[in-house]
Short mmCIF file of C-alpha atoms in Angstrom, two decimals:
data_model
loop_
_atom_site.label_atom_id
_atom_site.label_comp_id
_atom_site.label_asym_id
_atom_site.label_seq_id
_atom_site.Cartn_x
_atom_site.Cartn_y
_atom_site.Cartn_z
CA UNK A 1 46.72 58.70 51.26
CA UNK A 2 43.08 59.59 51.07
CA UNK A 3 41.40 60.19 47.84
CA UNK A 4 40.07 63.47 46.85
CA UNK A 5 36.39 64.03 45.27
CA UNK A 6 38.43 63.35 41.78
CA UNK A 7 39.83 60.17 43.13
CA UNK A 8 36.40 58.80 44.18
CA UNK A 9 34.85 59.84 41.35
CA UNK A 10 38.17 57.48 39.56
CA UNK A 11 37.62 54.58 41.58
CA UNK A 12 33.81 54.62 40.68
CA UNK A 13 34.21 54.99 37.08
CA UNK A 14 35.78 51.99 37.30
CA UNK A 15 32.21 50.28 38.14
CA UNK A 16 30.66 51.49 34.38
CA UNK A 17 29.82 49.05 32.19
CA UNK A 18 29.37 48.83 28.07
CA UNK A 19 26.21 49.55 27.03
CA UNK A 20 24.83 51.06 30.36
CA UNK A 21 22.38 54.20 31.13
CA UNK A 22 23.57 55.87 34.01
CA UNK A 23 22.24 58.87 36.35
CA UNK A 24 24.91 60.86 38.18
CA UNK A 25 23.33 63.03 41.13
CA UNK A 26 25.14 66.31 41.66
CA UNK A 27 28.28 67.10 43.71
CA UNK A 28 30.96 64.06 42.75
CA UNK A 29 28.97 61.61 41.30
CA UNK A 30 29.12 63.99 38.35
CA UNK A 31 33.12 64.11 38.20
CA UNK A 32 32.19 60.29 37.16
CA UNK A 33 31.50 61.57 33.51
CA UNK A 34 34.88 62.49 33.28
CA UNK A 35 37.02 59.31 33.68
CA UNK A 36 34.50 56.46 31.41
CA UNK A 37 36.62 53.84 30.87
CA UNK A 38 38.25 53.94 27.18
CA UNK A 39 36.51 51.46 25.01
CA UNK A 40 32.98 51.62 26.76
CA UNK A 41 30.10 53.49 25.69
CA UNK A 42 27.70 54.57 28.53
CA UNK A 43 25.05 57.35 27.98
CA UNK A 44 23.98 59.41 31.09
CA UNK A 45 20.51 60.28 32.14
CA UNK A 46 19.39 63.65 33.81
CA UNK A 47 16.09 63.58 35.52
CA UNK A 48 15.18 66.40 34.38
CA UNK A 49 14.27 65.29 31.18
CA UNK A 50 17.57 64.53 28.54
CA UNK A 51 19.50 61.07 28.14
CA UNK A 52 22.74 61.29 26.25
CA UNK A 53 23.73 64.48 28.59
CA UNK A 54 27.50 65.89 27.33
CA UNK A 55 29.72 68.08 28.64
CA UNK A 56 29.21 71.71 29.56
CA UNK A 57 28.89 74.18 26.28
CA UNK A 58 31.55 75.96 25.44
CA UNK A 59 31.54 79.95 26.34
CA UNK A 60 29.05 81.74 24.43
CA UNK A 61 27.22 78.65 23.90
CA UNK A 62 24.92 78.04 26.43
CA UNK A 63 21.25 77.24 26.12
CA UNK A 64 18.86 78.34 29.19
CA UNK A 65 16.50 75.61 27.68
CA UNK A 66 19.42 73.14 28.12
CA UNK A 67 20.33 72.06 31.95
CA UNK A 68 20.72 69.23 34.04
CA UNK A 69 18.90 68.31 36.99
CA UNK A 70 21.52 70.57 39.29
CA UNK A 71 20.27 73.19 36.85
CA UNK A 72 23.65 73.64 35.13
CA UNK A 73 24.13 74.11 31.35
CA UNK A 74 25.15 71.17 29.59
CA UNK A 75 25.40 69.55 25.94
CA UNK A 76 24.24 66.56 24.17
CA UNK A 77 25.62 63.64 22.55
CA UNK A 78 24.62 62.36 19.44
CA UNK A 79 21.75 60.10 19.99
CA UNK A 80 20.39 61.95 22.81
CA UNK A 81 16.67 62.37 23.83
CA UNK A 82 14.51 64.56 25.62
CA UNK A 83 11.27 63.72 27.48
CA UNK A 84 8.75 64.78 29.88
CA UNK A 85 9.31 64.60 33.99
CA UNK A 86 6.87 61.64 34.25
CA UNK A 87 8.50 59.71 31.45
CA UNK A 88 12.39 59.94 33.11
CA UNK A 89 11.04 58.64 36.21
CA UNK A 90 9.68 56.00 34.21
CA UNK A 91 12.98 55.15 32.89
CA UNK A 92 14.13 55.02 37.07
CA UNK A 93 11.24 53.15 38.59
CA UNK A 94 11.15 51.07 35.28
CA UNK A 95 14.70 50.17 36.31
CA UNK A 96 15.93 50.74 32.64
CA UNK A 97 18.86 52.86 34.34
CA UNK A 98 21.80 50.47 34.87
CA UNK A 99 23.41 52.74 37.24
CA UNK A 100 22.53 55.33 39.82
CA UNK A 101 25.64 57.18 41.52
CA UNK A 102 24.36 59.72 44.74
CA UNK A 103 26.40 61.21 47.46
CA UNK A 104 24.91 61.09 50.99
CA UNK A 105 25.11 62.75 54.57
CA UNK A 106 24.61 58.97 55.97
CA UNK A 107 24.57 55.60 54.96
CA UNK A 108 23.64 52.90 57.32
CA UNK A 109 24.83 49.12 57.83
CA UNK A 110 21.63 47.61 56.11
CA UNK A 111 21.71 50.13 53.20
CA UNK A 112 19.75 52.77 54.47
CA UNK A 113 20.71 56.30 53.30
CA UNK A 114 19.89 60.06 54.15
CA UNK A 115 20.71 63.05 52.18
CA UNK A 116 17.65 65.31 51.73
CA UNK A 117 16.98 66.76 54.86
CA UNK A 118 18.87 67.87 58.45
CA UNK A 119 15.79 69.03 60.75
CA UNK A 120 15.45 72.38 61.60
CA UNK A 121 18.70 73.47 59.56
CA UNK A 122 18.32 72.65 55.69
CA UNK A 123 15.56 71.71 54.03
CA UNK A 124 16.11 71.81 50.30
CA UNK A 125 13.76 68.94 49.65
CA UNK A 126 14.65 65.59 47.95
CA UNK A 127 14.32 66.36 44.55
CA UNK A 128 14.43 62.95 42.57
CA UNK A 129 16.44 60.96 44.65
CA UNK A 130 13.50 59.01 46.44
CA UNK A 131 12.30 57.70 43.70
CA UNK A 132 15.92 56.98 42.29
CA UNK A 133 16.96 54.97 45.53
CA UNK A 134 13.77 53.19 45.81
CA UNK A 135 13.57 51.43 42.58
CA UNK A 136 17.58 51.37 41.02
CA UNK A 137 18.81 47.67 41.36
CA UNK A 138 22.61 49.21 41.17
CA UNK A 139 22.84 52.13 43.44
CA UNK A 140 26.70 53.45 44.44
CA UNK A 141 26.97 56.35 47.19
CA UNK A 142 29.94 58.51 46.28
CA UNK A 143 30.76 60.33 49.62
CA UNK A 144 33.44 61.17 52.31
CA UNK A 145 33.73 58.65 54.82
CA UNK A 146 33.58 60.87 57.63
CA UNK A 147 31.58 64.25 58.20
CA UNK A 148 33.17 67.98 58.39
CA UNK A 149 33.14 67.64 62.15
CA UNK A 150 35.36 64.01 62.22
CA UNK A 151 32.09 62.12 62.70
CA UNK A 152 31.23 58.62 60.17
CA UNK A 153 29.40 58.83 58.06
CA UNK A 154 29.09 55.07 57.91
CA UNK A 155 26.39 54.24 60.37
CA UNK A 156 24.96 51.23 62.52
CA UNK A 157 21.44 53.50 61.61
CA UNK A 158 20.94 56.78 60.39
CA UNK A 159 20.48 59.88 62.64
CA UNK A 160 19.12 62.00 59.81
CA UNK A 161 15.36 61.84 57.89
CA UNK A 162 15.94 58.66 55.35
CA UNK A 163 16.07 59.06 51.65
CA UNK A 164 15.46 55.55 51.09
CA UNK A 165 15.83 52.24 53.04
CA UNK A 166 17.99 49.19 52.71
CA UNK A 167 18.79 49.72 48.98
CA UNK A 168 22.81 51.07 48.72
CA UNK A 169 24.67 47.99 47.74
CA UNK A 170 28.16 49.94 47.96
CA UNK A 171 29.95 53.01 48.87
CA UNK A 172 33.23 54.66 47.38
CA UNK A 173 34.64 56.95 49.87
CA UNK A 174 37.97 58.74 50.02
CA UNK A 175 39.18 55.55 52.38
CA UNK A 176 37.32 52.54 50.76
CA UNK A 177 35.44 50.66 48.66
CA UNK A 178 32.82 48.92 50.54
CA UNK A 179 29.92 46.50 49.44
CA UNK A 180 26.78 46.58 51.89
CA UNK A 181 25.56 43.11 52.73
CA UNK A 182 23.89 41.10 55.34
CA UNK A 183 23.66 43.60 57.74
CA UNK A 184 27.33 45.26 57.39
CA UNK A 185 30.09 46.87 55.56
CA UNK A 186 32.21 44.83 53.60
CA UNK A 187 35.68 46.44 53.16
CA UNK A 188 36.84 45.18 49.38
CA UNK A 189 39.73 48.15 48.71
CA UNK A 190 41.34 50.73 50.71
CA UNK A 191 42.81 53.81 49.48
CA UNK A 192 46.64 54.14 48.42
CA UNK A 193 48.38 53.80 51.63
CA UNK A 194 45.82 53.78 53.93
CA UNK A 195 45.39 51.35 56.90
CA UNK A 196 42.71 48.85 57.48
CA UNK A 197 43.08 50.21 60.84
CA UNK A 198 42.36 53.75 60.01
CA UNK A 199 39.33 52.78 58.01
CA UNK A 200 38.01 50.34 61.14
CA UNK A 201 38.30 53.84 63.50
CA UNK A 202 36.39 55.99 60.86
CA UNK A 203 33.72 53.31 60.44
CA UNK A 204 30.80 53.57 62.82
CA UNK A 205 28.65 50.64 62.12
CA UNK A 206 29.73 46.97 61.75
CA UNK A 207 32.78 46.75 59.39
CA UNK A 208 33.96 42.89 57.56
CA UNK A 209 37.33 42.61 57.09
CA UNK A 210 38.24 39.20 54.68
CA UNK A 211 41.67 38.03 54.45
CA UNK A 212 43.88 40.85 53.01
CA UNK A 213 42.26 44.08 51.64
CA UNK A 214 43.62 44.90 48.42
CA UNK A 215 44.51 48.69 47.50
CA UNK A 216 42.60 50.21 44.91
CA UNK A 217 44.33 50.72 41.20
CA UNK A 218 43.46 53.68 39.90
CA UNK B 1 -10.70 75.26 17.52
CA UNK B 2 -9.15 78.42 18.20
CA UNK B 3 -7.91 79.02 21.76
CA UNK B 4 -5.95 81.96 20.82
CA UNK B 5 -6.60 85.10 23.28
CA UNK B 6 -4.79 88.33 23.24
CA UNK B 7 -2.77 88.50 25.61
CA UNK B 8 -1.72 87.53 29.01
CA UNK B 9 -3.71 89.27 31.05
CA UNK B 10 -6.69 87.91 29.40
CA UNK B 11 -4.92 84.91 30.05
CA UNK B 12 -5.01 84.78 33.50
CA UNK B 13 -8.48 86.18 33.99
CA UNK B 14 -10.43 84.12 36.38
CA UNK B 15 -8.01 83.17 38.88
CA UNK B 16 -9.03 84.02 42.15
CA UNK B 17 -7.28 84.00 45.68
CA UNK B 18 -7.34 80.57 47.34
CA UNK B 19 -7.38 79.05 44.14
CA UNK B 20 -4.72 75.91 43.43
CA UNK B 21 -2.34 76.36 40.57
CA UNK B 22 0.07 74.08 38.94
CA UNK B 23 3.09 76.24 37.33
CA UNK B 24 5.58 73.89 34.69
CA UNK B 25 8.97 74.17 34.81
CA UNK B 26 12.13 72.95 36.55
CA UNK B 27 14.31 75.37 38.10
CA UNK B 28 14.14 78.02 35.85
CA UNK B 29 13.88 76.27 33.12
CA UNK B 30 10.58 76.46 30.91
CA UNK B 31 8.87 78.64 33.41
CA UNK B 32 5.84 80.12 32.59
CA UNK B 33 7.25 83.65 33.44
CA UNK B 34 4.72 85.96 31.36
CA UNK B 35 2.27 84.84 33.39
CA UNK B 36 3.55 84.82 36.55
CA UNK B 37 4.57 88.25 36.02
CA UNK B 38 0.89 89.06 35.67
CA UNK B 39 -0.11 87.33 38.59
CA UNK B 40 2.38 89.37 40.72
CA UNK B 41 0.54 92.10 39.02
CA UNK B 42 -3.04 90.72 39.96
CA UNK B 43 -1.79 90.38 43.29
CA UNK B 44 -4.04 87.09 44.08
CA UNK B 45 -3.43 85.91 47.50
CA UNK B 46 -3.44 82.61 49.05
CA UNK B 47 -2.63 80.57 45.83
CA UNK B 48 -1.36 76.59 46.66
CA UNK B 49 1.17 76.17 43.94
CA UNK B 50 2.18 73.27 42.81
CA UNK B 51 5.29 73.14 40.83
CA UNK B 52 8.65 71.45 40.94
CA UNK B 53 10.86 74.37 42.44
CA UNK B 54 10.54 77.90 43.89
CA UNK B 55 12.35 80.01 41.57
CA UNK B 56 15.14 81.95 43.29
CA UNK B 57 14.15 85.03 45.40
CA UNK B 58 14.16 87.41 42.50
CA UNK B 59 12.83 85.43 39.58
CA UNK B 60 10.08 82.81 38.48
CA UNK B 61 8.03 82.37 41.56
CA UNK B 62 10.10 83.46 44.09
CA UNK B 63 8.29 86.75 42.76
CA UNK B 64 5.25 85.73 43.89
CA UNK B 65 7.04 84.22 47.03
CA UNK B 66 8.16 88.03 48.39
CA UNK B 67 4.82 89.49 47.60
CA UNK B 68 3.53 86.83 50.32
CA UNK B 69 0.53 85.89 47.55
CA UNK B 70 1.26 81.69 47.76
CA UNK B 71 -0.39 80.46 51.16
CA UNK B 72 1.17 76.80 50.31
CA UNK B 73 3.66 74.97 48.08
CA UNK B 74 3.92 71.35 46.89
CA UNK B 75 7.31 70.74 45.21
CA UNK B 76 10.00 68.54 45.46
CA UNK B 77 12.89 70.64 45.67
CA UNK B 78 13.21 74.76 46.72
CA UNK B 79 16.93 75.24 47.30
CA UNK B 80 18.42 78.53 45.97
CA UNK B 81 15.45 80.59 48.07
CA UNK B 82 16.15 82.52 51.13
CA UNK B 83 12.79 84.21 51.22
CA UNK B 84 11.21 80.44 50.76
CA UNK B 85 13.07 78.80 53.51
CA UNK B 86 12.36 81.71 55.59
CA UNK B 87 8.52 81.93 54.74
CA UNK B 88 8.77 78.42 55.54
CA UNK B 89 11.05 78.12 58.90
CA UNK B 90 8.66 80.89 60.52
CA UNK B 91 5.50 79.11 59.75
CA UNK B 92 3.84 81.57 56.96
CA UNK B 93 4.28 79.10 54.10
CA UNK B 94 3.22 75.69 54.31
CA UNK B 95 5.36 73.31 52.26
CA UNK B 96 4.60 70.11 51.08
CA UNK B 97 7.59 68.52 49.61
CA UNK B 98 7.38 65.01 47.49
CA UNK B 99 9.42 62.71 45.89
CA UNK B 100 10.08 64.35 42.03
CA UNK B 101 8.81 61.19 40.18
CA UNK B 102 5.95 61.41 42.83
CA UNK B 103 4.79 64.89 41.58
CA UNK B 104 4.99 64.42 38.15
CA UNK B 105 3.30 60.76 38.09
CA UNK B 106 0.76 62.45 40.57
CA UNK B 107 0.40 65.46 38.01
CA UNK B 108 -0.39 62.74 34.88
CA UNK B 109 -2.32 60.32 36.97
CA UNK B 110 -4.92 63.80 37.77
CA UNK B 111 -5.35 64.64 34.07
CA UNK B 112 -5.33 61.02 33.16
CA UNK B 113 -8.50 60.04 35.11
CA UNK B 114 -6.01 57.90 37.35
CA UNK B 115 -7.26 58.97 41.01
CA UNK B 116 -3.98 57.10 42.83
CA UNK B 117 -1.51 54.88 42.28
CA UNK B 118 1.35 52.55 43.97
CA UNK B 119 4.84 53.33 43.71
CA UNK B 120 8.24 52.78 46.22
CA UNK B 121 9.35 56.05 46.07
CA UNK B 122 9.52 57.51 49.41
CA UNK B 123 8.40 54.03 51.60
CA UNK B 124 9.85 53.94 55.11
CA UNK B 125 10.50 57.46 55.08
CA UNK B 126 8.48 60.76 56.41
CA UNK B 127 6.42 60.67 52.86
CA UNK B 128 5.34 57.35 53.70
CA UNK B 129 3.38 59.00 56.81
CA UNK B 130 0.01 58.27 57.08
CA UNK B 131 -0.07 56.55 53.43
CA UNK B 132 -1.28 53.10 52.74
CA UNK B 133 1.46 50.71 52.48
CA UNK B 134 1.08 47.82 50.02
CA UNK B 135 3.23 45.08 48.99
CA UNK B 136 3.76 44.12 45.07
CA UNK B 137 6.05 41.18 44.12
CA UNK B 138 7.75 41.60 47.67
CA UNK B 139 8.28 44.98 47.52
CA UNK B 140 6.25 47.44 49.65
CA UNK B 141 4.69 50.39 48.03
CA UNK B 142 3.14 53.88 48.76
CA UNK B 143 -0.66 54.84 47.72
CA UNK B 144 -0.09 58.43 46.17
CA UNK B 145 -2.88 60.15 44.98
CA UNK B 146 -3.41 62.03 41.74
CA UNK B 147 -3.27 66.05 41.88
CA UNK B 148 -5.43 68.76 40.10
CA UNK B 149 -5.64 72.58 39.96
CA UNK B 150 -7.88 75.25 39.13
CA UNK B 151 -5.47 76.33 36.67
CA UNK B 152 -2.38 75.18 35.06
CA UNK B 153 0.43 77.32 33.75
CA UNK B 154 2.96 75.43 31.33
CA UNK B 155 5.39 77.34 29.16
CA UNK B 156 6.14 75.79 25.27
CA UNK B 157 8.42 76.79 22.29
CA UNK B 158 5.99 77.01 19.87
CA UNK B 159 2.20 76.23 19.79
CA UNK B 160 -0.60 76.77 17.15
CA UNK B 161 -3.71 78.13 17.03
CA UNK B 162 -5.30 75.19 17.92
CA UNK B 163 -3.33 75.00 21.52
CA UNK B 164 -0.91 72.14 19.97
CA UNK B 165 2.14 72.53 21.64
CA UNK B 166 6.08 71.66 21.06
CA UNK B 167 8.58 71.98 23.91
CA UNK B 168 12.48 72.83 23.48
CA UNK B 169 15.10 70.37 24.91
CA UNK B 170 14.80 70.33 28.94
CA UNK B 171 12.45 72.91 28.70
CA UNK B 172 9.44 70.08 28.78
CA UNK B 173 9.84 69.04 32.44
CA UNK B 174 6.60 68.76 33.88
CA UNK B 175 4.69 71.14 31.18
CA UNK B 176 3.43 68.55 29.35
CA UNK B 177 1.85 66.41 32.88
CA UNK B 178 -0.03 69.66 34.03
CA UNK B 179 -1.10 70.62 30.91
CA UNK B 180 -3.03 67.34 31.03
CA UNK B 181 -3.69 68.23 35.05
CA UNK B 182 -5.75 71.97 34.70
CA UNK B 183 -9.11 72.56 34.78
CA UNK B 184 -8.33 75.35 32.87
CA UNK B 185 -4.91 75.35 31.19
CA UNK B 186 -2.94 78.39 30.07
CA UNK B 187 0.14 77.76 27.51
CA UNK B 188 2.83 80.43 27.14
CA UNK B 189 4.74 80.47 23.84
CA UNK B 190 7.44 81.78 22.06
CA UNK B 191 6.06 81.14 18.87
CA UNK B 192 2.47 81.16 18.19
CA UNK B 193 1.56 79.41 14.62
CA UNK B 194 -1.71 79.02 12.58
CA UNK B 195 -2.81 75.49 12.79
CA UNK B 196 -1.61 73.05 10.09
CA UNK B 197 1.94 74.45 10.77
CA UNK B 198 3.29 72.12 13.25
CA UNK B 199 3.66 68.50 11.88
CA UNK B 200 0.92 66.47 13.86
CA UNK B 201 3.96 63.67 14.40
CA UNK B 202 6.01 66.35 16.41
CA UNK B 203 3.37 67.14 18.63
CA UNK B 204 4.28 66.93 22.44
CA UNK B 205 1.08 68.14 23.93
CA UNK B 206 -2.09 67.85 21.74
CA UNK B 207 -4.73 70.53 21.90
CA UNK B 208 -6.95 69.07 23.84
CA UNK B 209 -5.47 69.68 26.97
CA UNK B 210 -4.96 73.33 26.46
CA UNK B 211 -7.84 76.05 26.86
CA UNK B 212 -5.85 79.33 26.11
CA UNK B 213 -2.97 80.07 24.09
CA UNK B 214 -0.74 83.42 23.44
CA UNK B 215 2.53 84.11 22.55
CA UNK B 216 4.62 85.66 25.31
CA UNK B 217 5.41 88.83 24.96
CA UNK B 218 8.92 88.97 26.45
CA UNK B 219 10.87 85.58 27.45
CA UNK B 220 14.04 86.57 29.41
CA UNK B 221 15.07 83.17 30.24
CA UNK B 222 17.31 83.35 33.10
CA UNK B 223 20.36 80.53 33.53
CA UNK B 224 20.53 79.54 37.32
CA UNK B 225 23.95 77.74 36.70
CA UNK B 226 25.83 78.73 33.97
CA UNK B 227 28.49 76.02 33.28
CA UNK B 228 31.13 76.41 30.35
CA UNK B 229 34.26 74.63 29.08
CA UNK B 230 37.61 76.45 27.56
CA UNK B 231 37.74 75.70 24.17
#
């Protein structure tokens, strides 16, 4: 069976590390926060201006001078820091973030992505993620494998304005785990139950296929 | 020095249509809202305004937005704005949007004597248009240059006297680049202190980069996402 949003953001969870800084981008890369790994300590960044972000406040608690970068009101941890605008995108061009987690409308089969802009319909702007998938070494798109309409999103090239190019080393969909390489999709998990054959259909650009594909644990 | 002045409309004396303005803030967060409430009330027109976000239609400088008085905006991100996106789909508003590290480095580098600077951010997409591409230790590279204004806006906790300022939490943002980035910069506070008061270690913005200082009179602080947990 497919994942849901909660399953992706599972399987990716999975990826986190001891001693990491991580930035979550909004939608389900912020469900991440939710399943760290027990026994690892990670401590996520907001580019708005606050490492050591914590859960939301409790009711009655909320601070209008305290928000993440999709504006919602959050906590701190102990340890945490605030800083200027220029001096978090130091941190992400300084590539002193470990791990950058973004969804996407597209993702292409050399790592290109797009998920700022679809012409003449939405134009929200791209906020921080240019300069988040331009410089992160460790960059994991959290996203649905295919669109609304049916359509991949797993692309030989993107149709949409790009975010960033050739720089998404893997994707966690609701299907798959897949690891970007040499010009293709490298299928490493599938979802509970689902077929390699099912993920091959829903996959637009060039998909590898090793030996058996294990299912993910989760 | 003292760089206190009475209040905000003596703040905001001297800015003129077509001027360029940088406003701090993200979202709604650590807006300057005092004064933009007086500039609605000045009704200058054809202002560029450079500041992370929009506001939303009814608050921060979405204000300014429906009273048509910004000819052109240079932000990274204006979700959450009907009246922006429809300014800006029917031609009346022209919108320059840019990477978010991009504006803020861009901000610093123009009150930092830095006139442009090299960064990935944005290479091989529609920002890269028209900019010189350059390529450092194998990666290629954007020429952005630095960004000034006529007057900038920034929004602190508390300041002193001397135009010293301290932001709260999230609330810094990009107040503390533009401050640096104004010909003329104008810092809103909710606490205004004699000098001496603030400990010089704790000092975000030093007084140098601020011209005028006054304590807001009214700071209604609006939460664009309010997020909570059951205890």
């Amino acid at each position: 069976m497919a994942l849901d949003k909660k399953g992706i953001a599972q399987r990716i969870a999975q990826e986190l590390r001891d001693g990491w800084y991580v930035n979550l981008g909004i939608g389900i890369p912020t469900l991440v926060a939710n399943y760290i790994p027990e026994g690892i300590e990670v401590e996520f960044q907001s580019e708005n201006g606050v490492l050591g972000m914590g859960p939301f406040p409790f009711e009655g608690e909320e601070d209008a001078d305290l928000i993440n970068a999709g504006k919602q009101t959050i906590t701190t941890m102990k340890g945490a820091s605030f800083f200027d605008s220029a001096t978090s995108f130091a941190m992400i061009r300084g590539q002193h973030v470990q791990l950058t987690v973004l969804g996407a409308m597209e993702v292409s089969e050399n790592g290109d992505i797009a998920n700022w802009k679809i012409p003449g319909k939405m134009v929200k702007g791209m906020g921080g993620a240019m300069d988040l998938v331009a410089s992160a070494d460790n960059i994991i798109v959290a996203m649905m494998h295919s669109n609304r309409a049916g359509v991949s999103k797993l692309l030989k090239n993107c149709s949409l304005p790009l975010t960033g190019v050739a720089c998404v080393k893997k994707v966690v969909t609701d299907l798959a785990v897949l690891e970007i390489k040499e010009g293709a999709f490298h299928l490493v998990e599938r979802a509970p139950g689902v077929s390699v054959e099912e993920i091959q259909s829903k996959t637009e650009g060039s998909l590898i296929v090793n030996g058996e594909v294990p299912e993910m644990s989760l | 020095m003292n760089k206190v002045i009475k209040n905000v409309t003596e703040a905001v004396q001297g800015i003129e249509d077509n001027m360029t303005l940088m406003l701090g803030g993200f979202g709604l967060c650590g807006i300057p809202e005092n004064s933009i409430a007086a500039l609605v009330k000045m009704n200058v027109t054809g202002l560029t305004c450079i500041s992370n976000n929009a506001g939303v239609d009814d608050f921060g400088l979405g204000l300014l937005l429906q009273n048509k008085q910004i000819k052109k905006m240079i932000s990274s991100y204006v979700g959450e704005n009907d009246e922006f996106e429809r300014q800006m789909l029917s031609g009346e508003l022209e919108v320059d949007l840019i990477p978010q590290g991009s504006l803020a480095e861009r901000c610093r580098a123009g009150g930092a004597g830095i006139p442009a600077f090299f960064t990935p951010a944005g290479y091989g997409t529609e920002v890269a248009e028209g900019k010189e591409v350059r390529v450092f230790n194998g990666k290629p590279h954007i020429l952005e240059s630095a960004l000034h204004a006529d007057f900038a806006i920034v929004k602190a906790w508390k300041g002193d006297t001397d135009g010293n300022l301290v932001f709260k939490a999230t609330a810094r943002n990009f107040n503390p680049m533009m401050a640096m980035a104004g010909k003329i910069t104008i810092a809103e506070v909710e606490e205004l202190l004699p000098a001496g008061e603030l400990n010089p270690n704790e000092i975000h913005t030093p007084g140098i980069f601020v011209q005028r200082i006054f304590k807001g009179e009214k700071f209604e602080k609006r939460i664009e996402q309010r997020t909570t947990r059951t205890k």
